[in-house]
mmCIF file of C-alpha atoms in Angstrom:
data_model
loop_
_atom_site.group_PDB
_atom_site.id
_atom_site.type_symbol
_atom_site.label_atom_id
_atom_site.label_comp_id
_atom_site.label_asym_id
_atom_site.label_seq_id
_atom_site.Cartn_x
_atom_site.Cartn_y
_atom_site.Cartn_z
ATOM 1 C CA MET D 1 9.193 21.123 9.891
ATOM 2 C CA THR D 2 12.078 18.991 11.077
ATOM 3 C CA GLN D 3 11.530 15.397 11.584
ATOM 4 C CA SER D 4 12.868 14.114 14.519
ATOM 5 C CA ALA D 5 13.100 10.409 15.740
ATOM 6 C CA ALA D 6 12.756 11.621 19.293
ATOM 7 C CA THR D 7 9.073 12.431 18.406
ATOM 8 C CA GLN D 8 8.317 9.013 16.771
ATOM 9 C CA VAL D 9 5.898 6.791 18.584
ATOM 10 C CA GLY D 10 5.977 3.782 16.287
ATOM 11 C CA ARG D 11 6.467 2.454 12.388
ATOM 12 C CA PHE D 12 4.160 0.773 9.847
ATOM 13 C CA HIS D 13 5.137 -2.184 8.200
ATOM 14 C CA ALA D 14 4.013 -3.930 5.030
ATOM 15 C CA GLY D 15 5.298 -7.216 6.173
ATOM 16 C CA ARG D 16 7.020 -9.103 8.895
ATOM 17 C CA MET D 17 9.544 -11.891 9.519
ATOM 18 C CA SER D 18 8.281 -15.315 10.562
ATOM 19 C CA GLU D 19 10.190 -18.371 11.149
ATOM 20 C CA GLY D 20 13.372 -16.558 9.739
ATOM 21 C CA LEU D 21 11.668 -15.568 6.465
ATOM 22 C CA PRO D 22 9.914 -12.275 5.568
ATOM 23 C CA ARG D 23 6.633 -12.320 4.762
ATOM 24 C CA CYS D 24 4.125 -9.688 2.970
ATOM 25 C CA LEU D 25 0.834 -8.720 4.733
ATOM 26 C CA ASP D 26 -2.621 -7.709 3.390
ATOM 27 C CA ALA D 27 -2.965 -5.180 6.041
ATOM 28 C CA TRP D 28 -0.917 -2.704 7.927
ATOM 29 C CA ARG D 29 1.255 -3.885 10.737
ATOM 30 C CA VAL D 30 1.990 -1.441 13.522
ATOM 31 C CA THR D 31 5.131 -1.601 15.853
ATOM 32 C CA THR D 32 5.567 0.578 18.938
ATOM 33 C CA ASP D 33 7.559 0.409 22.292
ATOM 34 C CA ASP D 34 4.523 2.127 24.296
ATOM 35 C CA ALA D 35 1.647 -0.365 25.562
ATOM 36 C CA ALA D 36 -0.972 2.645 25.452
ATOM 37 C CA THR D 37 -0.141 3.596 21.874
ATOM 38 C CA ALA D 38 -0.436 0.074 20.743
ATOM 39 C CA THR D 39 -3.978 -0.419 22.364
ATOM 40 C CA ARG D 40 -5.168 2.989 20.847
ATOM 41 C CA ILE D 41 -3.963 1.602 17.361
ATOM 42 C CA ALA D 42 -5.910 -1.659 17.853
ATOM 43 C CA ASP D 43 -8.900 0.484 18.664
ATOM 44 C CA LEU D 44 -8.487 2.567 15.555
ATOM 45 C CA LEU D 45 -7.489 -0.158 13.059
ATOM 46 C CA GLY D 46 -8.556 -3.442 14.432
ATOM 47 C CA GLY D 47 -6.536 -6.389 15.602
ATOM 48 C CA GLU D 48 -5.024 -7.153 19.058
ATOM 49 C CA VAL D 49 -1.672 -6.062 20.733
ATOM 50 C CA GLN D 50 0.735 -8.566 20.917
ATOM 51 C CA PRO D 51 4.660 -8.998 22.128
ATOM 52 C CA ASN D 52 6.596 -8.388 19.023
ATOM 53 C CA GLY D 53 8.265 -11.482 18.231
ATOM 54 C CA ALA D 54 9.303 -10.358 14.670
ATOM 55 C CA GLY D 55 12.401 -8.250 15.981
ATOM 56 C CA GLY D 56 13.118 -4.477 15.092
ATOM 57 C CA GLY D 57 13.619 -3.404 18.420
ATOM 58 C CA LEU D 58 10.090 -2.163 19.481
ATOM 59 C CA ALA D 59 8.161 -4.108 22.124
ATOM 60 C CA HIS D 60 4.551 -4.582 20.924
ATOM 61 C CA GLU D 61 2.786 -5.119 17.402
ATOM 62 C CA VAL D 62 -0.671 -4.830 16.101
ATOM 63 C CA LEU D 63 -1.631 -6.790 13.021
ATOM 64 C CA THR D 64 -4.255 -4.436 11.847
ATOM 65 C CA ALA D 65 -7.555 -5.101 9.563
ATOM 66 C CA HIS D 66 -6.941 -1.867 7.381
ATOM 67 C CA GLU D 67 -4.816 -1.953 4.054
ATOM 68 C CA SER D 68 -5.833 1.837 3.974
ATOM 69 C CA VAL D 69 -4.983 4.274 6.676
ATOM 70 C CA ARG D 70 -5.992 7.923 6.244
ATOM 71 C CA VAL D 71 -2.657 9.904 7.498
ATOM 72 C CA LEU D 72 -1.660 13.626 7.830
ATOM 73 C CA VAL D 73 1.855 14.368 6.480
ATOM 74 C CA ASP D 74 3.192 17.663 7.120
ATOM 75 C CA GLY D 75 4.662 18.829 3.801
ATOM 76 C CA PRO D 76 7.281 17.714 1.306
ATOM 77 C CA ALA D 77 10.081 17.391 4.215
ATOM 78 C CA ALA D 78 8.169 14.616 5.707
ATOM 79 C CA LEU D 79 8.822 12.446 2.450
ATOM 80 C CA SER D 80 12.575 11.764 1.756
ATOM 81 C CA SER D 81 14.429 8.954 -0.155
ATOM 82 C CA HIS D 82 18.206 8.292 -1.036
ATOM 83 C CA LEU D 83 19.817 5.223 -2.889
ATOM 84 C CA ILE D 84 21.775 2.441 -0.845
ATOM 85 C CA LEU D 85 23.681 -0.618 -1.518
ATOM 86 C CA TRP D 86 24.661 -2.963 1.449
ATOM 87 C CA HIS D 87 27.530 -5.423 1.064
ATOM 88 C CA GLY D 88 26.586 -7.709 3.950
ATOM 89 C CA HIS D 89 26.273 -5.159 7.049
ATOM 90 C CA ASN D 90 28.502 -2.454 5.229
ATOM 91 C CA VAL D 91 27.317 0.308 3.214
ATOM 92 C CA ALA D 92 29.076 0.088 -0.101
ATOM 93 C CA HIS D 93 27.096 2.854 -1.829
ATOM 94 C CA HIS D 94 24.856 5.819 -0.510
ATOM 95 C CA CYS D 95 23.631 8.739 -2.645
ATOM 96 C CA ASP D 96 20.800 10.840 -3.482
ATOM 97 C CA GLY D 97 20.951 9.634 -7.336
ATOM 98 C CA VAL D 98 23.276 12.385 -8.305
ATOM 99 C CA ASP D 99 25.913 12.832 -5.339
ATOM 100 C CA PHE D 100 27.249 10.823 -2.746
ATOM 101 C CA LEU D 101 25.753 11.524 0.706
ATOM 102 C CA SER D 102 28.410 9.269 2.528
ATOM 103 C CA PRO D 103 31.146 8.551 3.349
ATOM 104 C CA GLU D 104 32.239 11.859 4.415
ATOM 105 C CA GLU D 105 35.235 11.794 2.115
ATOM 106 C CA LYS D 106 33.142 11.192 -0.850
ATOM 107 C CA LYS D 107 30.109 13.512 0.030
ATOM 108 C CA GLY D 108 28.898 15.852 -2.433
ATOM 109 C CA GLN D 109 31.000 14.059 -5.216
ATOM 110 C CA PRO D 110 29.075 12.788 -8.274
ATOM 111 C CA CYS D 111 27.870 9.076 -7.681
ATOM 112 C CA GLY D 112 27.989 8.161 -11.455
ATOM 113 C CA CYS D 113 24.289 6.350 -11.128
ATOM 114 C CA PRO D 114 22.476 6.262 -14.339
ATOM 115 C CA ARG D 115 19.759 9.216 -14.938
ATOM 116 C CA LEU D 116 17.008 6.869 -15.969
ATOM 117 C CA LEU D 117 15.064 5.016 -13.282
ATOM 118 C CA GLN D 118 14.703 1.845 -15.526
ATOM 119 C CA ASP D 119 18.676 1.915 -15.465
ATOM 120 C CA ARG D 120 19.029 2.177 -11.912
ATOM 121 C CA LYS D 121 16.482 -0.540 -11.355
ATOM 122 C CA ASN D 122 18.285 -3.053 -13.746
ATOM 123 C CA GLU D 123 21.493 -2.124 -12.089
ATOM 124 C CA ALA D 124 20.113 -2.607 -8.572
ATOM 125 C CA ARG D 125 18.511 -6.320 -9.860
ATOM 126 C CA LYS D 126 22.233 -7.412 -10.858
ATOM 127 C CA GLY D 127 23.496 -6.279 -7.461
ATOM 128 C CA SER D 128 25.972 -3.622 -8.860
ATOM 129 C CA GLY D 129 23.657 -0.472 -8.099
ATOM 130 C CA PRO D 130 21.937 0.866 -5.092
ATOM 131 C CA SER D 131 18.046 0.667 -4.422
ATOM 132 C CA PRO D 132 15.498 2.927 -2.822
ATOM 133 C CA SER D 133 15.173 3.485 0.707
ATOM 134 C CA ILE D 134 11.907 5.890 1.152
ATOM 135 C CA ASP D 135 10.925 7.301 4.737
ATOM 136 C CA LEU D 136 7.550 8.818 5.342
ATOM 137 C CA ILE D 137 6.911 10.618 8.655
ATOM 138 C CA PHE D 138 3.048 11.021 9.487
ATOM 139 C CA ARG D 139 0.605 11.272 11.829
ATOM 140 C CA ILE D 140 -2.717 9.133 11.913
ATOM 141 C CA ALA D 141 -5.459 11.558 10.955
ATOM 142 C CA ALA D 142 -8.086 10.351 13.069
ATOM 143 C CA ALA D 143 -5.736 10.504 16.282
ATOM 144 C CA PRO D 144 -2.936 13.117 15.363
ATOM 145 C CA THR D 145 -2.167 13.519 19.259
ATOM 146 C CA LEU D 146 -0.830 9.907 19.311
ATOM 147 C CA GLY D 147 2.333 11.288 17.628
ATOM 148 C CA GLU D 148 4.544 10.663 14.526
ATOM 149 C CA PHE D 149 4.783 7.070 12.593
ATOM 150 C CA ARG D 150 7.443 6.117 10.459
ATOM 151 C CA PHE D 151 6.829 4.065 7.171
ATOM 152 C CA ARG D 152 10.158 2.900 5.226
ATOM 153 C CA SER D 153 9.939 1.332 1.719
ATOM 154 C CA GLY D 154 12.366 0.033 -0.922
ATOM 155 C CA SER D 155 9.563 0.194 -3.267
ATOM 156 C CA TRP D 156 10.712 1.280 -7.003
ATOM 157 C CA THR D 157 6.883 1.734 -7.790
ATOM 158 C CA LEU D 158 6.853 4.382 -4.874
ATOM 159 C CA ALA D 159 10.163 5.798 -5.912
ATOM 160 C CA GLU D 160 8.772 6.307 -9.450
ATOM 161 C CA GLN D 161 6.266 8.711 -7.815
ATOM 162 C CA LEU D 162 8.110 10.687 -5.446
ATOM 163 C CA ALA D 163 8.365 13.685 -7.879
ATOM 164 C CA LYS D 164 4.671 13.864 -8.209
ATOM 165 C CA LEU D 165 4.215 13.343 -4.544
ATOM 166 C CA ASP D 166 6.622 16.306 -3.624
ATOM 167 C CA GLU D 167 4.631 18.539 -6.340
ATOM 168 C CA ALA D 168 1.127 17.396 -4.586
ATOM 169 C CA LEU D 169 2.307 17.951 -1.096
ATOM 170 C CA ARG D 170 3.763 21.675 -2.202
ATOM 171 C CA ARG D 171 0.340 22.370 -3.572
ATOM 172 C CA VAL D 172 -1.349 21.875 -0.222
ATOM 173 C CA ASN D 173 1.176 24.399 1.239
ATOM 174 C CA GLY D 174 0.679 23.012 4.832
ATOM 175 C CA PRO D 175 -0.192 19.665 6.432
ATOM 176 C CA ALA D 176 -1.812 17.298 3.952
ATOM 177 C CA LEU D 177 -4.240 14.415 4.425
ATOM 178 C CA CYS D 178 -3.023 11.593 2.161
ATOM 179 C CA ASP D 179 -4.179 7.931 1.913
ATOM 180 C CA LEU D 180 -1.371 5.264 2.797
ATOM 181 C CA ALA D 181 -2.580 2.025 1.155
ATOM 182 C CA LEU D 182 -1.213 -1.482 0.422
ATOM 183 C CA GLU D 183 -2.830 -1.728 -3.149
ATOM 184 C CA LEU D 184 -3.496 -5.202 -4.456
ATOM 185 C CA VAL D 185 -1.949 -6.029 -7.638
ATOM 186 C CA VAL D 186 -3.179 -9.048 -9.713
ATOM 187 C CA TYR D 187 -1.604 -10.104 -12.788
ATOM 188 C CA THR D 188 -1.533 -13.069 -15.088
ATOM 189 C CA THR D 189 1.745 -14.768 -16.383
ATOM 190 C CA ARG D 190 2.421 -15.793 -20.022
ATOM 191 C CA MET D 191 1.553 -19.333 -18.790
ATOM 192 C CA GLY D 192 -1.835 -18.307 -17.764
ATOM 193 C CA ARG D 193 -1.050 -18.352 -13.963
ATOM 194 C CA ASP D 194 -2.720 -15.732 -11.757
ATOM 195 C CA TYR D 195 -0.342 -13.922 -9.115
ATOM 196 C CA SER D 196 -1.000 -11.007 -6.487
ATOM 197 C CA TYR D 197 1.117 -8.868 -4.349
ATOM 198 C CA ARG D 198 0.570 -5.616 -2.519
ATOM 199 C CA LYS D 199 2.503 -2.247 -3.134
ATOM 200 C CA PRO D 200 2.754 0.652 -0.931
ATOM 201 C CA VAL D 201 0.841 3.731 -2.224
ATOM 202 C CA LEU D 202 0.550 7.155 -1.097
ATOM 203 C CA THR D 203 -2.173 9.323 -2.372
ATOM 204 C CA VAL D 204 -2.370 13.139 -1.416
ATOM 205 C CA LEU D 205 -6.236 14.145 -0.965
ATOM 206 C CA GLY D 206 -5.989 17.617 0.152
ATOM 207 C CA SER D 207 -5.809 19.893 3.100
ATOM 208 C CA PRO D 208 -7.669 19.009 6.176
ATOM 209 C CA ASP D 209 -10.182 21.681 5.742
ATOM 210 C CA THR D 210 -11.259 19.831 2.571
ATOM 211 C CA VAL D 211 -11.054 16.075 3.472
ATOM 212 C CA ARG D 212 -12.434 14.044 6.261
ATOM 213 C CA ALA D 213 -9.696 12.715 8.566
ATOM 214 C CA GLU D 214 -11.655 9.220 8.855
ATOM 215 C CA THR D 215 -10.367 6.111 6.829
ATOM 216 C CA PRO D 216 -13.477 4.885 4.697
ATOM 217 C CA LEU D 217 -14.366 1.342 5.913
ATOM 218 C CA THR D 218 -13.466 -1.199 3.509
ATOM 219 C CA ALA D 219 -14.052 -5.008 3.417
ATOM 220 C CA LYS D 220 -10.792 -5.103 5.544
ATOM 221 C CA SER D 221 -11.902 -3.078 8.142
ATOM 222 C CA ALA D 222 -13.488 -5.741 10.263
ATOM 223 C CA PRO D 223 -11.769 -6.209 13.641
ATOM 224 C CA GLN D 224 -9.758 -9.218 12.738
ATOM 225 C CA PRO D 225 -5.994 -9.336 12.326
ATOM 226 C CA ALA D 226 -4.826 -9.418 8.876
ATOM 227 C CA PRO D 227 -3.514 -12.836 7.286
ATOM 228 C CA SER D 228 0.124 -13.225 6.212
ATOM 229 C CA VAL D 229 1.063 -14.578 3.243
ATOM 230 C CA PRO D 230 4.700 -15.521 2.058
ATOM 231 C CA SER D 231 6.593 -12.657 0.149
ATOM 232 C CA ARG D 232 6.904 -15.460 -2.868
ATOM 233 C CA ARG D 233 3.805 -14.732 -4.679
ATOM 234 C CA THR D 234 1.108 -17.367 -4.389
ATOM 235 C CA ASN D 235 -2.268 -18.123 -5.072
ATOM 236 C CA ARG D 236 -4.843 -17.791 -2.348
ATOM 237 C CA SER D 237 -7.890 -19.665 -1.525
ATOM 238 C CA PRO D 238 -11.162 -18.227 -1.124
ATOM 239 C CA GLY D 239 -13.319 -17.860 1.857
ATOM 240 C CA PRO D 240 -17.228 -18.366 1.731
ATOM 241 C CA THR D 241 -19.238 -16.241 -0.530
ATOM 242 C CA THR D 242 -22.339 -14.814 0.888
ATOM 243 C CA PRO D 243 -24.769 -13.402 -1.994
ATOM 244 C CA VAL D 244 -25.374 -9.681 -1.272
ATOM 245 C CA ARG D 245 -28.073 -7.437 -2.782
ATOM 246 C CA PRO D 246 -26.879 -4.587 -4.086
ATOM 247 C CA ASN D 247 -28.295 -0.948 -3.176
ATOM 248 C CA PRO D 248 -27.700 2.358 -5.116
ATOM 249 C CA PRO D 249 -24.748 4.063 -3.678
ATOM 250 C CA SER D 250 -24.720 7.383 -2.024
ATOM 251 C CA PRO D 251 -23.122 10.460 -3.709
ATOM 252 C CA VAL D 252 -19.985 10.072 -1.587
ATOM 253 C CA SER D 253 -19.500 6.342 -1.796
ATOM 254 C CA VAL D 254 -20.199 6.566 -5.524
ATOM 255 C CA ASP D 255 -17.089 8.827 -5.757
ATOM 256 C CA ALA D 256 -15.176 6.514 -3.780
ATOM 257 C CA ASP D 257 -15.972 3.631 -5.630
ATOM 258 C CA SER D 258 -15.519 5.393 -8.953
ATOM 259 C CA ALA D 259 -11.589 6.216 -7.874
ATOM 260 C CA LEU D 260 -11.112 2.729 -6.522
ATOM 261 C CA LEU D 261 -12.429 1.250 -9.834
ATOM 262 C CA ARG D 262 -10.165 3.353 -11.815
ATOM 263 C CA ARG D 263 -6.944 2.436 -9.644
ATOM 264 C CA ALA D 264 -7.957 -1.386 -9.871
ATOM 265 C CA ALA D 265 -8.264 -0.876 -13.668
ATOM 266 C CA GLU D 266 -4.547 0.604 -13.849
ATOM 267 C CA ALA D 267 -3.100 -2.180 -11.747
ATOM 268 C CA LEU D 268 -4.936 -4.785 -13.525
ATOM 269 C CA GLY D 269 -4.901 -3.530 -17.182
ATOM 270 C CA THR D 270 -8.719 -3.753 -17.689
ATOM 271 C CA SER D 271 -11.027 -1.624 -19.245
ATOM 272 C CA GLY D 272 -14.722 -1.255 -17.979
ATOM 273 C CA HIS D 273 -15.935 -1.857 -14.298
ATOM 274 C CA GLN D 274 -17.294 -5.495 -15.262
ATOM 275 C CA GLU D 275 -14.015 -6.425 -16.495
ATOM 276 C CA THR D 276 -12.065 -4.891 -13.736
ATOM 277 C CA VAL D 277 -14.059 -6.652 -11.064
ATOM 278 C CA ALA D 278 -14.219 -9.962 -12.775
ATOM 279 C CA ALA D 279 -10.544 -9.934 -13.464
ATOM 280 C CA ALA D 280 -9.807 -9.251 -9.700
ATOM 281 C CA LEU D 281 -12.108 -11.804 -8.628
ATOM 282 C CA SER D 282 -10.687 -14.521 -10.974
ATOM 283 C CA ALA D 283 -7.391 -14.041 -9.441
ATOM 284 C CA VAL D 284 -8.552 -14.257 -5.695
ATOM 285 C CA VAL D 285 -10.902 -17.363 -6.198
ATOM 286 C CA GLN D 286 -8.643 -20.337 -6.515
ATOM 287 C CA SER D 287 -9.638 -23.779 -5.552
ATOM 288 C CA LYS D 288 -10.380 -27.360 -6.841
ATOM 289 C CA GLN D 289 -14.056 -26.279 -7.144
ATOM 290 C CA GLN D 290 -13.127 -22.942 -8.945
ATOM 291 C CA SER D 291 -14.480 -23.842 -12.137
ATOM 292 C CA THR D 292 -18.278 -24.167 -11.487
ATOM 293 C CA GLU D 293 -18.261 -21.578 -8.608
ATOM 294 C CA LEU D 294 -16.100 -18.943 -10.402
ATOM 295 C CA ASP D 295 -18.534 -19.020 -13.453
ATOM 296 C CA GLN D 296 -21.624 -18.475 -11.346
ATOM 297 C CA LEU D 297 -19.865 -15.956 -9.466
ATOM 298 C CA ARG D 298 -18.930 -14.092 -12.569
ATOM 299 C CA GLU D 299 -22.348 -14.066 -13.598
ATOM 300 C CA GLN D 300 -23.360 -12.369 -10.486
ATOM 301 C CA VAL D 301 -20.312 -10.019 -10.388
ATOM 302 C CA ALA D 302 -21.339 -8.867 -14.147
ATOM 303 C CA HIS D 303 -24.867 -8.162 -12.721
ATOM 304 C CA ILE D 304 -23.514 -6.047 -9.880
ATOM 305 C CA ALA D 305 -20.689 -4.257 -11.752
ATOM 306 C CA SER D 306 -23.615 -3.454 -14.466
ATOM 307 C CA ILE D 307 -25.630 -1.652 -11.567
ATOM 308 C CA ALA D 308 -22.561 -0.147 -10.379
ATOM 309 C CA GLU D 309 -21.703 1.271 -13.564
ATOM 310 C CA ARG D 310 -25.258 2.748 -14.284
ATOM 311 C CA ALA D 311 -25.194 4.356 -10.836
ATOM 312 C CA LEU D 312 -21.699 5.802 -11.217
ATOM 313 C CA ARG D 313 -23.165 7.335 -14.822
ATOM 314 C CA GLY D 314 -25.975 8.701 -12.623
ATOM 315 C CA GLU D 315 -28.684 6.539 -14.628
ATOM 316 C CA SER D 316 -31.570 4.770 -12.575
ATOM 317 C CA THR D 317 -31.032 1.292 -11.112
ATOM 318 C CA PRO D 318 -33.914 -1.096 -11.433
ATOM 319 C CA ARG D 319 -34.337 -3.172 -8.481
ATOM 320 C CA THR D 320 -34.256 -7.024 -8.579
#
């Protein structure tokens, strides 16, 4: 179907401006001009409605408590992309990677961009080549009558997945349920320092007949606004930790946990559930008391991960 700005009721954002500086967020920020829509977003995703002081032209914003939202995407036409290079407020280059899209006198002519994505990234980093501009139009699966929302991203990681996403949406052959997430990426530099950031990820799940519309609850789903962090990658201080006695997961949650662990392992470059969980916690737990507390926490995590791994293999789990 044709996507129209007239039918869009709001936008999803991975960050916001604060004191003149861009800041990335741990959970989705939603902006809209409609107060009723903003209130409904807060009901669905947590957070509170507040005036949009970060600019962008829309009156209200909600800093939600969800880093993943289940959305309804109406086929491949809802996902579009182009490459653009700005010089100040003027567009210096606008193409689809093969031909110019503007200005009118150049439209349809070869743009001269490199064929390989890595070469395009290198040119963009030097300031001599365009960067991706990706648009996704969707509805919130749990409340489709709210209307359409837009998410715009310049992520090269998302750009790399466009061909696969297009193929997956075509296979559904109709409206597709997807998860739109801000996925945590944690890595260690050669100097041994741990850093983290979040990247937008769209996962095509299937048709509405085979996938539930509600977003599975996560640790972020408490009704509190998501904290913002500077876009420059920094370490985070831990919050208080409460020991939790694990229970054997149900079949549905086992499938979800298995998929989440696989995605985390790919991002962290780890193998095995214990190593993945421990690596993620090692990056998050950073404080002056890190040494003793983290050693104790790792022992607990190893035990929990061992139980989870047995459950995922279908083995019996001894109670402790």
